[in-house]
């Protein structure tokens, strides 16, 4: 087991605590002028850094460990199928330290509050997914709750949470666009969610297909319009949790590390699975992009329940 104190690592910095304290803010709260300026500066810096990474990619090792730090690692993978995207690479790309620690802590806190609002305790074990865009939370046993339709409870998210989530998703889109040049445009699609895999209950067993997150799968075979997949890790392998390795069917492995961005084409060339988490909590932001505009999902982030792509 990881050391006890590692599992009790503080879940948020002082910046994230401020976000938590403002969780009952009005969802439509606008950002201040200094915040907008800071966001613009960050966006420009991200473009510069992205250009530098793309200019000199590293070769991805067979096993990318948590302690390795890569600026931009790529493994070339031939495409297994054609795509509505047209000509495109089907590679695997990893970028470390992609998100600042304060924003990682804030996303971790959003996941904590979302799961708590749905009464999905980590101590129960198993997978929980939290989609703050649509309001849906799926707990172990395929128990589905919509936080925005639960009138008896205060909504767990506020304006700053939505602004952060929107900013991260849009920055992720720009990163995927740069890493995977295509003939067509790219569209953010549903769902996108925070995932918590808990190994805190040694007796937990899967009771529904949703619970069996550790099975081999191909993203596009589960959802045909997926073209590019991505995972932003919010916890550290062997520090925050045990197990939970991201593994491709050719034997290559990516160990989760806070701020590590893992991107890949969604087809059969990148069949993968996550090994079962046996201790602690593994937190991830999962996202997908499509090339078919019919599947574009607006980043609503307005505290309202949304079950359709555009409304």
PDB file of C-alpha atoms in Angstrom:
ATOM      1  CA  UNK A   1       0.000   0.000   0.000  1.00  0.00           C
ATOM      2  CA  UNK A   2       1.185   3.594  -0.549  1.00  0.00           C
ATOM      3  CA  UNK A   3       2.197   5.363   2.619  1.00  0.00           C
ATOM      4  CA  UNK A   4      -0.801   6.513   4.608  1.00  0.00           C
ATOM      5  CA  UNK A   5       0.207  10.109   4.529  1.00  0.00           C
ATOM      6  CA  UNK A   6       0.325  10.063   0.737  1.00  0.00           C
ATOM      7  CA  UNK A   7      -3.381   9.231   0.534  1.00  0.00           C
ATOM      8  CA  UNK A   8      -4.101  12.105   2.883  1.00  0.00           C
ATOM      9  CA  UNK A   9      -2.246  14.585   0.732  1.00  0.00           C
ATOM     10  CA  UNK A  10      -4.034  17.923   0.870  1.00  0.00           C
ATOM     11  CA  UNK A  11      -6.451  17.983  -2.043  1.00  0.00           C
ATOM     12  CA  UNK A  12      -6.121  21.660  -2.783  1.00  0.00           C
ATOM     13  CA  UNK A  13      -3.811  24.603  -2.532  1.00  0.00           C
ATOM     14  CA  UNK A  14      -4.951  27.914  -1.082  1.00  0.00           C
ATOM     15  CA  UNK A  15      -6.043  28.882  -4.593  1.00  0.00           C
ATOM     16  CA  UNK A  16      -8.259  25.826  -4.885  1.00  0.00           C
ATOM     17  CA  UNK A  17      -9.685  26.487  -1.410  1.00  0.00           C
ATOM     18  CA  UNK A  18     -10.827  29.878  -2.627  1.00  0.00           C
ATOM     19  CA  UNK A  19     -12.586  28.141  -5.501  1.00  0.00           C
ATOM     20  CA  UNK A  20     -14.302  25.772  -3.091  1.00  0.00           C
ATOM     21  CA  UNK A  21     -15.446  28.649  -0.888  1.00  0.00           C
ATOM     22  CA  UNK A  22     -17.071  30.286  -3.905  1.00  0.00           C
ATOM     23  CA  UNK A  23     -18.795  27.106  -5.112  1.00  0.00           C
ATOM     24  CA  UNK A  24     -22.248  28.620  -4.541  1.00  0.00           C
ATOM     25  CA  UNK A  25     -21.506  31.560  -6.798  1.00  0.00           C
ATOM     26  CA  UNK A  26     -23.832  32.331  -9.674  1.00  0.00           C
ATOM     27  CA  UNK A  27     -22.913  30.038 -12.595  1.00  0.00           C
ATOM     28  CA  UNK A  28     -22.796  32.935 -15.012  1.00  0.00           C
ATOM     29  CA  UNK A  29     -20.309  34.979 -12.985  1.00  0.00           C
ATOM     30  CA  UNK A  30     -17.933  36.818 -15.340  1.00  0.00           C
ATOM     31  CA  UNK A  31     -14.177  36.930 -14.903  1.00  0.00           C
ATOM     32  CA  UNK A  32     -12.509  40.105 -13.664  1.00  0.00           C
ATOM     33  CA  UNK A  33     -10.313  42.206 -15.954  1.00  0.00           C
ATOM     34  CA  UNK A  34      -7.065  40.996 -14.283  1.00  0.00           C
ATOM     35  CA  UNK A  35      -8.241  37.400 -14.626  1.00  0.00           C
ATOM     36  CA  UNK A  36      -9.023  37.871 -18.313  1.00  0.00           C
ATOM     37  CA  UNK A  37      -5.617  39.469 -18.874  1.00  0.00           C
ATOM     38  CA  UNK A  38      -3.903  36.609 -17.065  1.00  0.00           C
ATOM     39  CA  UNK A  39      -5.837  34.079 -19.164  1.00  0.00           C
ATOM     40  CA  UNK A  40      -4.761  35.871 -22.360  1.00  0.00           C
ATOM     41  CA  UNK A  41      -1.113  35.855 -21.295  1.00  0.00           C
ATOM     42  CA  UNK A  42      -1.366  32.124 -20.481  1.00  0.00           C
ATOM     43  CA  UNK A  43      -2.911  31.438 -23.889  1.00  0.00           C
ATOM     44  CA  UNK A  44      -0.073  33.231 -25.708  1.00  0.00           C
ATOM     45  CA  UNK A  45       2.530  31.417 -23.603  1.00  0.00           C
ATOM     46  CA  UNK A  46       0.823  28.097 -24.362  1.00  0.00           C
ATOM     47  CA  UNK A  47       1.079  28.749 -28.123  1.00  0.00           C
ATOM     48  CA  UNK A  48       4.787  29.529 -27.849  1.00  0.00           C
ATOM     49  CA  UNK A  49       5.494  26.454 -25.734  1.00  0.00           C
ATOM     50  CA  UNK A  50       3.414  24.241 -28.015  1.00  0.00           C
ATOM     51  CA  UNK A  51       5.379  25.402 -31.072  1.00  0.00           C
ATOM     52  CA  UNK A  52       8.648  24.607 -29.317  1.00  0.00           C
ATOM     53  CA  UNK A  53       7.442  21.129 -28.349  1.00  0.00           C
ATOM     54  CA  UNK A  54       6.219  20.279 -31.830  1.00  0.00           C
ATOM     55  CA  UNK A  55       9.501  21.353 -33.373  1.00  0.00           C
ATOM     56  CA  UNK A  56      11.526  18.711 -31.506  1.00  0.00           C
ATOM     57  CA  UNK A  57       9.364  15.783 -30.325  1.00  0.00           C
ATOM     58  CA  UNK A  58      10.971  13.048 -28.246  1.00  0.00           C
ATOM     59  CA  UNK A  59      10.529   9.346 -28.962  1.00  0.00           C
ATOM     60  CA  UNK A  60       8.124   7.865 -26.446  1.00  0.00           C
ATOM     61  CA  UNK A  61       9.709   5.041 -24.413  1.00  0.00           C
ATOM     62  CA  UNK A  62       8.029   1.637 -24.169  1.00  0.00           C
ATOM     63  CA  UNK A  63       7.215   2.403 -20.547  1.00  0.00           C
ATOM     64  CA  UNK A  64       6.852   6.066 -19.673  1.00  0.00           C
ATOM     65  CA  UNK A  65       7.281   6.146 -15.905  1.00  0.00           C
ATOM     66  CA  UNK A  66       5.953   8.745 -13.489  1.00  0.00           C
ATOM     67  CA  UNK A  67       9.460   9.955 -12.669  1.00  0.00           C
ATOM     68  CA  UNK A  68      10.354  10.579 -16.327  1.00  0.00           C
ATOM     69  CA  UNK A  69       9.607  14.062 -17.604  1.00  0.00           C
ATOM     70  CA  UNK A  70       8.937  14.555 -21.304  1.00  0.00           C
ATOM     71  CA  UNK A  71       8.346  17.848 -23.055  1.00  0.00           C
ATOM     72  CA  UNK A  72       6.609  16.289 -26.052  1.00  0.00           C
ATOM     73  CA  UNK A  73       6.967  12.537 -26.637  1.00  0.00           C
ATOM     74  CA  UNK A  74       5.461  10.875 -29.695  1.00  0.00           C
ATOM     75  CA  UNK A  75       5.157   7.281 -30.851  1.00  0.00           C
ATOM     76  CA  UNK A  76       4.275   6.889 -34.533  1.00  0.00           C
ATOM     77  CA  UNK A  77       1.379   4.486 -35.073  1.00  0.00           C
ATOM     78  CA  UNK A  78      -0.099   3.585 -38.503  1.00  0.00           C
ATOM     79  CA  UNK A  79      -3.840   4.152 -38.796  1.00  0.00           C
ATOM     80  CA  UNK A  80      -5.977   1.007 -38.753  1.00  0.00           C
ATOM     81  CA  UNK A  81      -8.993   2.557 -40.514  1.00  0.00           C
ATOM     82  CA  UNK A  82     -10.065   5.530 -42.587  1.00  0.00           C
ATOM     83  CA  UNK A  83     -11.764   8.514 -40.990  1.00  0.00           C
ATOM     84  CA  UNK A  84     -14.115  11.392 -41.764  1.00  0.00           C
ATOM     85  CA  UNK A  85     -11.198  13.563 -40.634  1.00  0.00           C
ATOM     86  CA  UNK A  86      -9.408  12.693 -43.886  1.00  0.00           C
ATOM     87  CA  UNK A  87      -5.654  12.189 -43.782  1.00  0.00           C
ATOM     88  CA  UNK A  88      -4.424  12.386 -40.193  1.00  0.00           C
ATOM     89  CA  UNK A  89      -1.804  10.845 -37.896  1.00  0.00           C
ATOM     90  CA  UNK A  90      -2.908   8.091 -35.515  1.00  0.00           C
ATOM     91  CA  UNK A  91       0.024   8.522 -33.157  1.00  0.00           C
ATOM     92  CA  UNK A  92       0.362   8.624 -29.375  1.00  0.00           C
ATOM     93  CA  UNK A  93       1.498  11.872 -27.792  1.00  0.00           C
ATOM     94  CA  UNK A  94       2.384  12.682 -24.179  1.00  0.00           C
ATOM     95  CA  UNK A  95       3.198  16.114 -22.732  1.00  0.00           C
ATOM     96  CA  UNK A  96       4.250  16.542 -19.108  1.00  0.00           C
ATOM     97  CA  UNK A  97       3.538  19.480 -16.792  1.00  0.00           C
ATOM     98  CA  UNK A  98       0.779  20.571 -19.152  1.00  0.00           C
ATOM     99  CA  UNK A  99      -1.405  22.095 -16.443  1.00  0.00           C
ATOM    100  CA  UNK A 100      -0.217  24.253 -13.504  1.00  0.00           C
ATOM    101  CA  UNK A 101      -0.451  22.646 -10.033  1.00  0.00           C
ATOM    102  CA  UNK A 102      -3.052  25.161  -8.812  1.00  0.00           C
ATOM    103  CA  UNK A 103      -5.405  24.262 -11.674  1.00  0.00           C
ATOM    104  CA  UNK A 104      -4.822  20.556 -11.070  1.00  0.00           C
ATOM    105  CA  UNK A 105      -5.789  21.041  -7.424  1.00  0.00           C
ATOM    106  CA  UNK A 106      -8.890  22.975  -8.470  1.00  0.00           C
ATOM    107  CA  UNK A 107     -10.019  20.194 -10.839  1.00  0.00           C
ATOM    108  CA  UNK A 108      -9.410  17.627  -8.095  1.00  0.00           C
ATOM    109  CA  UNK A 109     -11.609  19.671  -5.794  1.00  0.00           C
ATOM    110  CA  UNK A 110     -14.354  19.876  -8.427  1.00  0.00           C
ATOM    111  CA  UNK A 111     -14.276  16.069  -8.672  1.00  0.00           C
ATOM    112  CA  UNK A 112     -14.441  15.748  -4.888  1.00  0.00           C
ATOM    113  CA  UNK A 113     -17.447  18.066  -4.588  1.00  0.00           C
ATOM    114  CA  UNK A 114     -19.279  16.460  -7.509  1.00  0.00           C
ATOM    115  CA  UNK A 115     -18.881  12.959  -6.126  1.00  0.00           C
ATOM    116  CA  UNK A 116     -19.901  14.088  -2.637  1.00  0.00           C
ATOM    117  CA  UNK A 117     -23.048  15.778  -3.994  1.00  0.00           C
ATOM    118  CA  UNK A 118     -24.028  12.472  -5.635  1.00  0.00           C
ATOM    119  CA  UNK A 119     -23.308  10.519  -2.426  1.00  0.00           C
ATOM    120  CA  UNK A 120     -20.566   8.574  -4.212  1.00  0.00           C
ATOM    121  CA  UNK A 121     -18.074   7.919  -1.422  1.00  0.00           C
ATOM    122  CA  UNK A 122     -14.519   6.917  -2.342  1.00  0.00           C
ATOM    123  CA  UNK A 123     -14.565   4.488   0.577  1.00  0.00           C
ATOM    124  CA  UNK A 124     -17.119   2.388  -1.327  1.00  0.00           C
ATOM    125  CA  UNK A 125     -14.575   1.688  -4.080  1.00  0.00           C
ATOM    126  CA  UNK A 126     -15.022   1.470  -7.847  1.00  0.00           C
ATOM    127  CA  UNK A 127     -15.393   4.072 -10.622  1.00  0.00           C
ATOM    128  CA  UNK A 128     -17.260   7.385 -10.454  1.00  0.00           C
ATOM    129  CA  UNK A 129     -17.530   9.826 -13.366  1.00  0.00           C
ATOM    130  CA  UNK A 130     -18.490  13.490 -12.942  1.00  0.00           C
ATOM    131  CA  UNK A 131     -19.565  15.572 -15.954  1.00  0.00           C
ATOM    132  CA  UNK A 132     -19.993  19.171 -14.812  1.00  0.00           C
ATOM    133  CA  UNK A 133     -21.030  20.202 -18.334  1.00  0.00           C
ATOM    134  CA  UNK A 134     -24.214  18.101 -18.374  1.00  0.00           C
ATOM    135  CA  UNK A 135     -24.569  17.597 -14.613  1.00  0.00           C
ATOM    136  CA  UNK A 136     -24.504  13.801 -14.776  1.00  0.00           C
ATOM    137  CA  UNK A 137     -22.642  11.678 -12.260  1.00  0.00           C
ATOM    138  CA  UNK A 138     -22.401   7.909 -12.663  1.00  0.00           C
ATOM    139  CA  UNK A 139     -21.453   6.024  -9.513  1.00  0.00           C
ATOM    140  CA  UNK A 140     -20.569   2.328  -9.105  1.00  0.00           C
ATOM    141  CA  UNK A 141     -23.401  -0.016 -10.014  1.00  0.00           C
ATOM    142  CA  UNK A 142     -24.368   2.311 -12.909  1.00  0.00           C
ATOM    143  CA  UNK A 143     -26.235   4.580 -10.483  1.00  0.00           C
ATOM    144  CA  UNK A 144     -26.942   7.725 -12.512  1.00  0.00           C
ATOM    145  CA  UNK A 145     -27.659  11.098 -10.885  1.00  0.00           C
ATOM    146  CA  UNK A 146     -27.994  14.563 -12.406  1.00  0.00           C
ATOM    147  CA  UNK A 147     -26.760  17.163  -9.950  1.00  0.00           C
ATOM    148  CA  UNK A 148     -28.547  19.970 -11.765  1.00  0.00           C
ATOM    149  CA  UNK A 149     -31.934  18.259 -11.473  1.00  0.00           C
ATOM    150  CA  UNK A 150     -31.597  17.471  -7.764  1.00  0.00           C
ATOM    151  CA  UNK A 151     -33.752  20.335  -6.466  1.00  0.00           C
ATOM    152  CA  UNK A 152     -33.299  19.401  -2.835  1.00  0.00           C
ATOM    153  CA  UNK A 153     -29.530  19.997  -2.900  1.00  0.00           C
ATOM    154  CA  UNK A 154     -27.394  23.040  -3.496  1.00  0.00           C
ATOM    155  CA  UNK A 155     -25.482  22.849  -6.768  1.00  0.00           C
ATOM    156  CA  UNK A 156     -21.871  22.011  -5.939  1.00  0.00           C
ATOM    157  CA  UNK A 157     -20.229  24.181  -8.619  1.00  0.00           C
ATOM    158  CA  UNK A 158     -19.963  27.911  -9.200  1.00  0.00           C
ATOM    159  CA  UNK A 159     -18.794  30.431 -11.762  1.00  0.00           C
ATOM    160  CA  UNK A 160     -15.060  29.987 -11.187  1.00  0.00           C
ATOM    161  CA  UNK A 161     -15.383  26.217 -11.569  1.00  0.00           C
ATOM    162  CA  UNK A 162     -17.116  26.579 -14.918  1.00  0.00           C
ATOM    163  CA  UNK A 163     -14.628  29.169 -16.166  1.00  0.00           C
ATOM    164  CA  UNK A 164     -11.703  26.916 -15.261  1.00  0.00           C
ATOM    165  CA  UNK A 165     -13.270  23.839 -16.867  1.00  0.00           C
ATOM    166  CA  UNK A 166     -14.102  25.779 -20.040  1.00  0.00           C
ATOM    167  CA  UNK A 167     -10.582  27.180 -20.224  1.00  0.00           C
ATOM    168  CA  UNK A 168      -8.996  23.731 -19.794  1.00  0.00           C
ATOM    169  CA  UNK A 169     -11.220  22.131 -22.445  1.00  0.00           C
ATOM    170  CA  UNK A 170     -10.450  24.868 -24.969  1.00  0.00           C
ATOM    171  CA  UNK A 171      -6.720  24.629 -24.310  1.00  0.00           C
ATOM    172  CA  UNK A 172      -6.944  20.852 -24.731  1.00  0.00           C
ATOM    173  CA  UNK A 173      -8.669  21.322 -28.089  1.00  0.00           C
ATOM    174  CA  UNK A 174      -5.845  23.569 -29.280  1.00  0.00           C
ATOM    175  CA  UNK A 175      -3.293  20.976 -28.142  1.00  0.00           C
ATOM    176  CA  UNK A 176      -5.059  18.141 -29.991  1.00  0.00           C
ATOM    177  CA  UNK A 177      -5.363  20.280 -33.125  1.00  0.00           C
ATOM    178  CA  UNK A 178      -1.613  20.939 -33.065  1.00  0.00           C
ATOM    179  CA  UNK A 179      -0.646  17.326 -32.332  1.00  0.00           C
ATOM    180  CA  UNK A 180      -2.950  15.748 -34.945  1.00  0.00           C
ATOM    181  CA  UNK A 181      -3.091  17.776 -38.198  1.00  0.00           C
ATOM    182  CA  UNK A 182      -6.185  16.895 -40.240  1.00  0.00           C
ATOM    183  CA  UNK A 183      -7.931  17.832 -43.442  1.00  0.00           C
ATOM    184  CA  UNK A 184     -11.112  18.730 -41.515  1.00  0.00           C
ATOM    185  CA  UNK A 185     -12.066  20.864 -38.549  1.00  0.00           C
ATOM    186  CA  UNK A 186     -12.104  19.462 -35.003  1.00  0.00           C
ATOM    187  CA  UNK A 187     -15.073  19.558 -32.627  1.00  0.00           C
ATOM    188  CA  UNK A 188     -15.350  19.052 -28.894  1.00  0.00           C
ATOM    189  CA  UNK A 189     -17.794  16.185 -28.328  1.00  0.00           C
ATOM    190  CA  UNK A 190     -19.666  14.512 -25.488  1.00  0.00           C
ATOM    191  CA  UNK A 191     -19.135  13.285 -22.980  1.00  0.00           C
ATOM    192  CA  UNK A 192     -16.179  14.751 -21.161  1.00  0.00           C
ATOM    193  CA  UNK A 193     -15.803  14.023 -17.493  1.00  0.00           C
ATOM    194  CA  UNK A 194     -13.670  13.750 -14.412  1.00  0.00           C
ATOM    195  CA  UNK A 195     -13.058  10.128 -13.455  1.00  0.00           C
ATOM    196  CA  UNK A 196     -12.270   8.849  -9.979  1.00  0.00           C
ATOM    197  CA  UNK A 197     -11.166   5.223  -9.714  1.00  0.00           C
ATOM    198  CA  UNK A 198     -11.113   4.215  -6.063  1.00  0.00           C
ATOM    199  CA  UNK A 199      -9.199   1.295  -4.609  1.00  0.00           C
ATOM    200  CA  UNK A 200     -10.109   2.160  -1.034  1.00  0.00           C
ATOM    201  CA  UNK A 201     -12.482  -0.807  -0.616  1.00  0.00           C
ATOM    202  CA  UNK A 202     -10.606  -4.106  -0.893  1.00  0.00           C
ATOM    203  CA  UNK A 203     -13.889  -6.038  -1.086  1.00  0.00           C
ATOM    204  CA  UNK A 204     -15.371  -4.022  -3.975  1.00  0.00           C
ATOM    205  CA  UNK A 205     -16.451  -6.029  -7.011  1.00  0.00           C
ATOM    206  CA  UNK A 206     -17.920  -4.912 -10.324  1.00  0.00           C
ATOM    207  CA  UNK A 207     -21.698  -5.328 -10.487  1.00  0.00           C
ATOM    208  CA  UNK A 208     -22.389  -3.679 -13.883  1.00  0.00           C
ATOM    209  CA  UNK A 209     -20.507  -3.383 -17.203  1.00  0.00           C
ATOM    210  CA  UNK A 210     -19.876   0.285 -16.321  1.00  0.00           C
ATOM    211  CA  UNK A 211     -17.858  -0.879 -13.314  1.00  0.00           C
ATOM    212  CA  UNK A 212     -15.475  -2.965 -15.428  1.00  0.00           C
ATOM    213  CA  UNK A 213     -13.255  -0.063 -16.424  1.00  0.00           C
ATOM    214  CA  UNK A 214     -10.221  -2.380 -16.627  1.00  0.00           C
ATOM    215  CA  UNK A 215     -11.388  -4.214 -19.788  1.00  0.00           C
ATOM    216  CA  UNK A 216      -9.534  -3.865 -23.106  1.00  0.00           C
ATOM    217  CA  UNK A 217     -11.408  -1.557 -25.483  1.00  0.00           C
ATOM    218  CA  UNK A 218     -11.235   0.716 -28.528  1.00  0.00           C
ATOM    219  CA  UNK A 219     -12.811   4.129 -27.980  1.00  0.00           C
ATOM    220  CA  UNK A 220     -14.286   4.430 -31.487  1.00  0.00           C
ATOM    221  CA  UNK A 221     -15.860   0.985 -31.254  1.00  0.00           C
ATOM    222  CA  UNK A 222     -17.706   2.154 -28.144  1.00  0.00           C
ATOM    223  CA  UNK A 223     -18.623   5.554 -29.652  1.00  0.00           C
ATOM    224  CA  UNK A 224     -18.254   5.654 -33.481  1.00  0.00           C
ATOM    225  CA  UNK A 225     -17.866   9.433 -33.842  1.00  0.00           C
ATOM    226  CA  UNK A 226     -14.797   9.610 -31.580  1.00  0.00           C
ATOM    227  CA  UNK A 227     -11.644  10.505 -33.552  1.00  0.00           C
ATOM    228  CA  UNK A 228      -9.146  11.645 -30.919  1.00  0.00           C
ATOM    229  CA  UNK A 229      -8.999  10.709 -27.245  1.00  0.00           C
ATOM    230  CA  UNK A 230      -7.195  12.253 -24.337  1.00  0.00           C
ATOM    231  CA  UNK A 231      -6.507  11.905 -20.644  1.00  0.00           C
ATOM    232  CA  UNK A 232      -5.217  14.599 -18.321  1.00  0.00           C
ATOM    233  CA  UNK A 233      -3.891  12.947 -15.172  1.00  0.00           C
ATOM    234  CA  UNK A 234      -4.650  14.650 -11.864  1.00  0.00           C
ATOM    235  CA  UNK A 235      -2.918  12.176  -9.533  1.00  0.00           C
ATOM    236  CA  UNK A 236       0.411  10.353  -9.286  1.00  0.00           C
ATOM    237  CA  UNK A 237       0.947   6.639  -9.815  1.00  0.00           C
ATOM    238  CA  UNK A 238       2.483   4.952  -6.749  1.00  0.00           C
ATOM    239  CA  UNK A 239       1.982   8.109  -4.688  1.00  0.00           C
ATOM    240  CA  UNK A 240      -1.782   8.708  -4.699  1.00  0.00           C
ATOM    241  CA  UNK A 241      -2.803   5.208  -5.800  1.00  0.00           C
ATOM    242  CA  UNK A 242      -1.609   1.724  -6.783  1.00  0.00           C
ATOM    243  CA  UNK A 243      -2.547  -0.128  -9.960  1.00  0.00           C
ATOM    244  CA  UNK A 244      -4.276   2.060 -12.555  1.00  0.00           C
ATOM    245  CA  UNK A 245      -1.634   1.797 -15.290  1.00  0.00           C
ATOM    246  CA  UNK A 246      -2.619   2.933 -18.788  1.00  0.00           C
ATOM    247  CA  UNK A 247      -1.582   0.097 -21.125  1.00  0.00           C
ATOM    248  CA  UNK A 248      -1.757  -0.322 -24.920  1.00  0.00           C
ATOM    249  CA  UNK A 249      -2.228  -3.786 -26.394  1.00  0.00           C
ATOM    250  CA  UNK A 250       1.289  -3.702 -27.874  1.00  0.00           C
ATOM    251  CA  UNK A 251       2.680  -3.655 -24.331  1.00  0.00           C
ATOM    252  CA  UNK A 252       3.593   0.023 -24.042  1.00  0.00           C
ATOM    253  CA  UNK A 253       2.653   1.667 -20.737  1.00  0.00           C
ATOM    254  CA  UNK A 254       2.018   5.207 -19.500  1.00  0.00           C
ATOM    255  CA  UNK A 255       2.230   5.761 -15.753  1.00  0.00           C
ATOM    256  CA  UNK A 256      -0.053   8.587 -14.598  1.00  0.00           C
ATOM    257  CA  UNK A 257       1.605  11.725 -13.283  1.00  0.00           C
ATOM    258  CA  UNK A 258      -0.049  14.967 -12.180  1.00  0.00           C
ATOM    259  CA  UNK A 259      -0.268  17.322 -15.149  1.00  0.00           C
ATOM    260  CA  UNK A 260       0.633  14.618 -17.702  1.00  0.00           C
ATOM    261  CA  UNK A 261      -1.414  14.892 -20.906  1.00  0.00           C
ATOM    262  CA  UNK A 262      -1.906  11.621 -22.817  1.00  0.00           C
ATOM    263  CA  UNK A 263      -3.434  11.917 -26.324  1.00  0.00           C
ATOM    264  CA  UNK A 264      -4.045   9.326 -29.056  1.00  0.00           C
ATOM    265  CA  UNK A 265      -6.208   8.524 -32.068  1.00  0.00           C
ATOM    266  CA  UNK A 266      -9.426   6.757 -31.037  1.00  0.00           C
ATOM    267  CA  UNK A 267      -9.282   3.848 -33.515  1.00  0.00           C
ATOM    268  CA  UNK A 268      -8.261   0.184 -33.290  1.00  0.00           C
ATOM    269  CA  UNK A 269      -4.581   1.095 -33.652  1.00  0.00           C
ATOM    270  CA  UNK A 270      -4.690   2.314 -30.044  1.00  0.00           C
ATOM    271  CA  UNK A 271      -6.576  -0.416 -28.209  1.00  0.00           C
ATOM    272  CA  UNK A 272      -5.955   0.062 -24.489  1.00  0.00           C
ATOM    273  CA  UNK A 273      -7.082  -0.454 -20.929  1.00  0.00           C
ATOM    274  CA  UNK A 274      -6.481   0.793 -17.390  1.00  0.00           C
ATOM    275  CA  UNK A 275      -5.410  -1.847 -14.896  1.00  0.00           C
ATOM    276  CA  UNK A 276      -7.522  -2.103 -11.763  1.00  0.00           C
ATOM    277  CA  UNK A 277      -6.787   0.423  -9.028  1.00  0.00           C
ATOM    278  CA  UNK A 278      -5.945  -1.510  -5.866  1.00  0.00           C
ATOM    279  CA  UNK A 279      -5.318   1.317  -3.397  1.00  0.00           C
ATOM    280  CA  UNK A 280      -5.932   5.051  -3.138  1.00  0.00           C
ATOM    281  CA  UNK A 281      -7.704   7.248  -5.693  1.00  0.00           C
ATOM    282  CA  UNK A 282      -6.824   7.790  -9.353  1.00  0.00           C
ATOM    283  CA  UNK A 283      -8.217  11.056 -10.785  1.00  0.00           C
ATOM    284  CA  UNK A 284      -8.341  11.905 -14.490  1.00  0.00           C
ATOM    285  CA  UNK A 285     -10.001  14.356 -16.859  1.00  0.00           C
ATOM    286  CA  UNK A 286     -11.164  12.349 -19.899  1.00  0.00           C
ATOM    287  CA  UNK A 287     -12.081  14.027 -23.202  1.00  0.00           C
ATOM    288  CA  UNK A 288     -12.787  13.270 -26.862  1.00  0.00           C
ATOM    289  CA  UNK A 289     -12.958  15.162 -30.142  1.00  0.00           C
ATOM    290  CA  UNK A 290     -14.813  14.488 -33.401  1.00  0.00           C
ATOM    291  CA  UNK A 291     -14.466  15.637 -37.012  1.00  0.00           C
ATOM    292  CA  UNK A 292     -18.201  15.450 -37.754  1.00  0.00           C
ATOM    293  CA  UNK A 293     -19.898  18.772 -36.867  1.00  0.00           C
ATOM    294  CA  UNK A 294     -23.146  16.910 -36.134  1.00  0.00           C
ATOM    295  CA  UNK A 295     -21.528  15.653 -32.925  1.00  0.00           C
ATOM    296  CA  UNK A 296     -20.179  18.950 -31.657  1.00  0.00           C
ATOM    297  CA  UNK A 297     -21.142  19.355 -28.002  1.00  0.00           C
ATOM    298  CA  UNK A 298     -21.273  22.901 -26.724  1.00  0.00           C
ATOM    299  CA  UNK A 299     -19.347  23.641 -23.567  1.00  0.00           C
ATOM    300  CA  UNK A 300     -22.521  24.852 -21.838  1.00  0.00           C
ATOM    301  CA  UNK A 301     -21.147  24.998 -18.290  1.00  0.00           C
ATOM    302  CA  UNK A 302     -24.155  26.928 -17.032  1.00  0.00           C
ATOM    303  CA  UNK A 303     -25.376  24.783 -14.144  1.00  0.00           C
ATOM    304  CA  UNK A 304     -28.242  23.384 -16.237  1.00  0.00           C
ATOM    305  CA  UNK A 305     -28.856  19.773 -17.273  1.00  0.00           C
ATOM    306  CA  UNK A 306     -28.059  19.095 -20.945  1.00  0.00           C
ATOM    307  CA  UNK A 307     -28.762  15.803 -22.722  1.00  0.00           C
ATOM    308  CA  UNK A 308     -28.438  17.050 -26.338  1.00  0.00           C
ATOM    309  CA  UNK A 309     -25.401  18.198 -28.243  1.00  0.00           C
ATOM    310  CA  UNK A 310     -26.435  21.786 -28.861  1.00  0.00           C
ATOM    311  CA  UNK A 311     -29.322  22.580 -26.510  1.00  0.00           C
TER     312      UNK A 311
END
